[in-house]
């Protein structure tokens, strides 16, 4: 046997060994579903039940704001994510999400009547393709501390009230913050604000920054701050979910839909364009629409679900403004980062 | 090869040595390992704590730097200066200090002075930016009040510092710390206890750890988590600060032992980890808890170090190798020693084995090493004594065998032993003697066939084989063998297998017992039993007799037997059984007349004594039969008479011998036994036949029969009884006959019955009894008694048959004749009977009887509208209501249709009648629920009293009828007592009714017309048709007098139609002549509405005349609408469709329900003349009229006022808006001719009201 032949045999052996090792580990690895979602949408119990039933692993990543969601989707890969109908539009525009095959979501038939016709819900369907399936919704009202605020506030403008300086919790997000100010300013469309309107709103948001204790990110953080400081007002970004958390922590709070209207979101499941396992992602969506899973949203997390009609749906007969796509989200985000970093009003 | 004891011993010793060495080595190895791990653990914990101390020191150093900065007067000056005050120099000075501090501490990334009174505006800020330090320009300074390091520091007391949570710095700005794990240490600057500014140093966590890590080797990994367990430092970058990117990686999930520290239960911990966890598997780990800032903040981080166990255990591995080497060496040595030992031990044992191998029974044992003084020597001595014992025991065994031989030879049974090849090993003396064969012939192996003959030998062989085949039990067989005495003996042979000590079969033991005597006795017994069995089974007599004969013959095959039976006259013998005698002989003997000298049997029967003929050929009794006997080969005949239980002669039993012979004592006994048995058989057989016949009759009778004892306990019943009563025999046996009692008959009935039975033993009659299923049935019963010889009743026999059907038919016929099938009430016939009875009773008692006649009002309408089914339901319900209103003793009967009567008998007080009648009226007006429909009726009742009103039945009925008629005419739903005037009125009515029937035919009716005037114009375009009766004798009869009679007798429809036709032809003329819209109204009685024929007549007639419907107005009364059924409604609709208008007569006097004005299409309202008559200005009647008029107009109706007699009335009505008027003011009703004149007059003079008169 020549030296060359001997060497190539050795190389071949190594090669085969590596292939065997690689394939065996690949064969035995469980499939992984990467879920990007909000706190409470997929709690431990829901996740482990899914993992057991389908013998898969779930890699769960939580987001704290729409900006955060956008940033994460653009920097890492996920299979399925929860996004509101307005935000969804830029994901579709940018080709970040893919159509869902509704045949794989048989539980859609169980959803309440108003979620049956997906065409009728703005933003879910584009060119006959369905891009998202509704999962939960809430409006974002104003939470107030009954101990400190004797008369229920009528408007979000209360957050600017100097009387509550250092006792307001606002939310760390660019899109709603601007829309909120837009609403208060009475602009034509708070989701499609012009540059001058944005400019003015920025100044208002700096004013707001000067009046708040801080900008919170998670509902849990807000609850913690509420317990520690004399918080008077909280912008309820997480809506009813946040109310439940606060009340369970023993807070004596009230909740109002402001007269200028409350922004409301309808969060849906969507599948990423580059999902490695769209079938599994569809299984996940279908699974979350099972009655027991969806009802858990309500029972455990105080969120509305799309399967059972809620007893006192606060969105009924109130000035509710469902979120719409933002004209230039990046501009808002850039401005917001500056605001939150503490830039002085003169800088804008 | 067998392993010797020596080798085995050697092997085990070697193994023991190896094991003990190995275990000791392992123990040493293990202990050293534990000690090593413990030492390493302590060291690791020390390292961790050291690292922790350095981290804490670094923090403390930072804190003191912050404190230094906060306490600088420069800082306070800058912070307390008024806003917008430019302090460039001072700020620069402070910035210089910041810069030098940043230079000294490469782990610091930013130092700031923040003005907490102005939104946290940075006053001085120095950033580390790309390895240079940068003092931030005024314009780029930011507001930071909303960050925790500001708002949490502000409330702190002076000198207390704040340490933030560690997170990724997300604040924009040109500093190097952006996006890096950052720890902020801050301290407030106070001015009169009020925080005016905050100094903050940002510490870069990575930089900090680079400094404090110092000499910790690279194979030790570092972990840092916050107080929630989130990783701040982790070997995997993806997991470091996972919470900042939305992922949750917690140290307690990876290393469960850590929970105690996180929960605050421990300050530090060191442990070895398991090999299954995902992080730091099979490692040593140590963790310490490090507080951040003041204890009150509760904030801490957890610092940990871990290193793989294998690093620690390198020395322990070397020790292990040493242990293995020593163990191998020891085991080799142990093996060699063991082999040597084995050789020494094995030698004497081998010599002993050889000596024992050569030992023979009886001979002494030699060559054993008995001299040795060890275990082997003891063993050799034991063998020696054992062989001596064995030899002495064998001698004893020989002696005992000789004893056994003697016993066997003298036993009373034959015994032999044979081996498996059938060679006799032993035969005892008894057997040899019985067969007369010497033992030597058996033992000499002579063939069996030669000893016993071929047949027996074959059976012996078979029996031997069977015995060998069945191991568990002895084999038994019977054999007939001719003994030395020349007789054939029956012997019973028992064979068992002969087994050796190993239970293996080596041969057969045979034991033979002579059972000849015993078997003969058994045969006799069996024959006897067979006969008795046949008897008990009720076999036929010839069969039994044959069995008797065969029984004797089987025991004595040389004998022939016969049984002859005596006929009932007692003079002839017939063959009973003689199976083996020749047929010709039997034929000759059959029917033989008995007599002296008629053979043995004829003589024996004649004298009734045994006759023994020892030699037939030479005996006088056989004179005539010698030849026959010779032919049949008979030599002797012994005959015995057969007698029954009562001693009566039944026949003879005879035994024949082939040769002359005298009977022995045994023979006599046998012949007596046989004849006795035959006697029993004949007796029994004959009585059985009689019984069977009786039973056949009993079982097959169609009459039910029951046999009871004298006390009435049932002893037997026949199938007919079971069929009739449903009780099976075993259900009633032993029970009293009265279980059938139905309780329908009273005690008296049974008393009379028993009296008859006790006196005469016989009773016959009809009785009601009860079947098992509870059903009652009638039976025709006969009871007979069987008396015992002493005249006492012994049995009673009851015979009966079911006559229920007959009874029911009778009852049905009676019911049908006397009761109404629909209501179940008595019918007219029964009513007459009852009334008759009641009158008789009342006559006797002097009391009164009330006869009530009742007719349901409007029942016909119910029948017509709801159908006859509902009508029937109503009648049923009504009859029940009536029954509830009277006493049980009173009679309610239905006479037919809707007519009922009630008889209240024996009345003490006639007032009670009124109470009952009121009650009846009340009950009947209550609504009748007929399935889903509801109907309302009422009743009209006539009452007459006996004897006050009449004494005869027909008169009473007529009276009641008249009273009822009166009630009907007084408006229904009421009662009337009969009065004499009623009778007169009835008679008058009857006369009118009779005349009415003629009136139409004889043209006694005439139609008059009264104009209906349009009040406004005075025009006459309408008239009302009114009937007039010109009676030939009574003169003019008012409609009020005869219309209701016409209705009653059903003439009204005919009369009504006549009027209509008259009016129709009249209107046709008048339309032609006077006015095309002329209209005549015709009254229509409610009765006409319910006569469906009438409507069609009207419409057809109008068509025939080619008259439009508008030419006629139907005038109806309010009452019609009030109880308007569909019939009325349909007709009114049909009128409307045809254009016939409807006018409502007498409005205001009746019920005046406004509802039906809305419901029906009414065209005209006619205000009743009673209102018009009293009309005057301001009178209430005027108001009423006005109201009616307004209302009618609003409803689209026209109004006609009736009975206008004065001009004032006319004017008032006109003022009120009344449309038409009718009355004497204008004209009374006129004949057609006069009416025409009026029209002509009126047409020429264009009248006012007064003109019309």
mmCIF file of N, CA, C and O in Angstrom, chain A residues 52 142 163 174 219 286:
data_model
loop_
_atom_site.group_PDB
_atom_site.id
_atom_site.type_symbol
_atom_site.label_atom_id
_atom_site.label_comp_id
_atom_site.label_asym_id
_atom_site.label_seq_id
_atom_site.Cartn_x
_atom_site.Cartn_y
_atom_site.Cartn_z
ATOM 1 N N UNK A 52 -44.195 18.731 25.031
ATOM 2 C CA UNK A 52 -44.476 17.316 25.288
ATOM 3 C C UNK A 52 -45.326 16.712 24.201
ATOM 4 O O UNK A 52 -45.051 15.622 23.708
ATOM 5 N N UNK A 142 -55.547 54.464 30.789
ATOM 6 C CA UNK A 142 -54.737 55.125 31.809
ATOM 7 C C UNK A 142 -55.086 54.529 33.161
ATOM 8 O O UNK A 142 -56.258 54.477 33.544
ATOM 9 N N UNK A 163 -48.647 68.340 38.864
ATOM 10 C CA UNK A 163 -49.024 67.851 40.197
ATOM 11 C C UNK A 163 -48.535 66.426 40.415
ATOM 12 O O UNK A 163 -48.354 65.989 41.544
ATOM 13 N N UNK A 174 -41.534 53.828 20.990
ATOM 14 C CA UNK A 174 -41.584 55.018 20.156
ATOM 15 C C UNK A 174 -42.953 55.208 19.519
ATOM 16 O O UNK A 174 -43.519 56.285 19.567
ATOM 17 N N UNK A 219 -44.543 44.810 32.248
ATOM 18 C CA UNK A 219 -45.650 44.998 33.187
ATOM 19 C C UNK A 219 -45.161 44.722 34.601
ATOM 20 O O UNK A 219 -45.556 45.390 35.562
ATOM 21 N N UNK A 286 -52.113 26.998 15.850
ATOM 22 C CA UNK A 286 -53.344 26.230 16.046
ATOM 23 C C UNK A 286 -53.505 25.820 17.502
ATOM 24 O O UNK A 286 -54.577 25.877 18.080
#
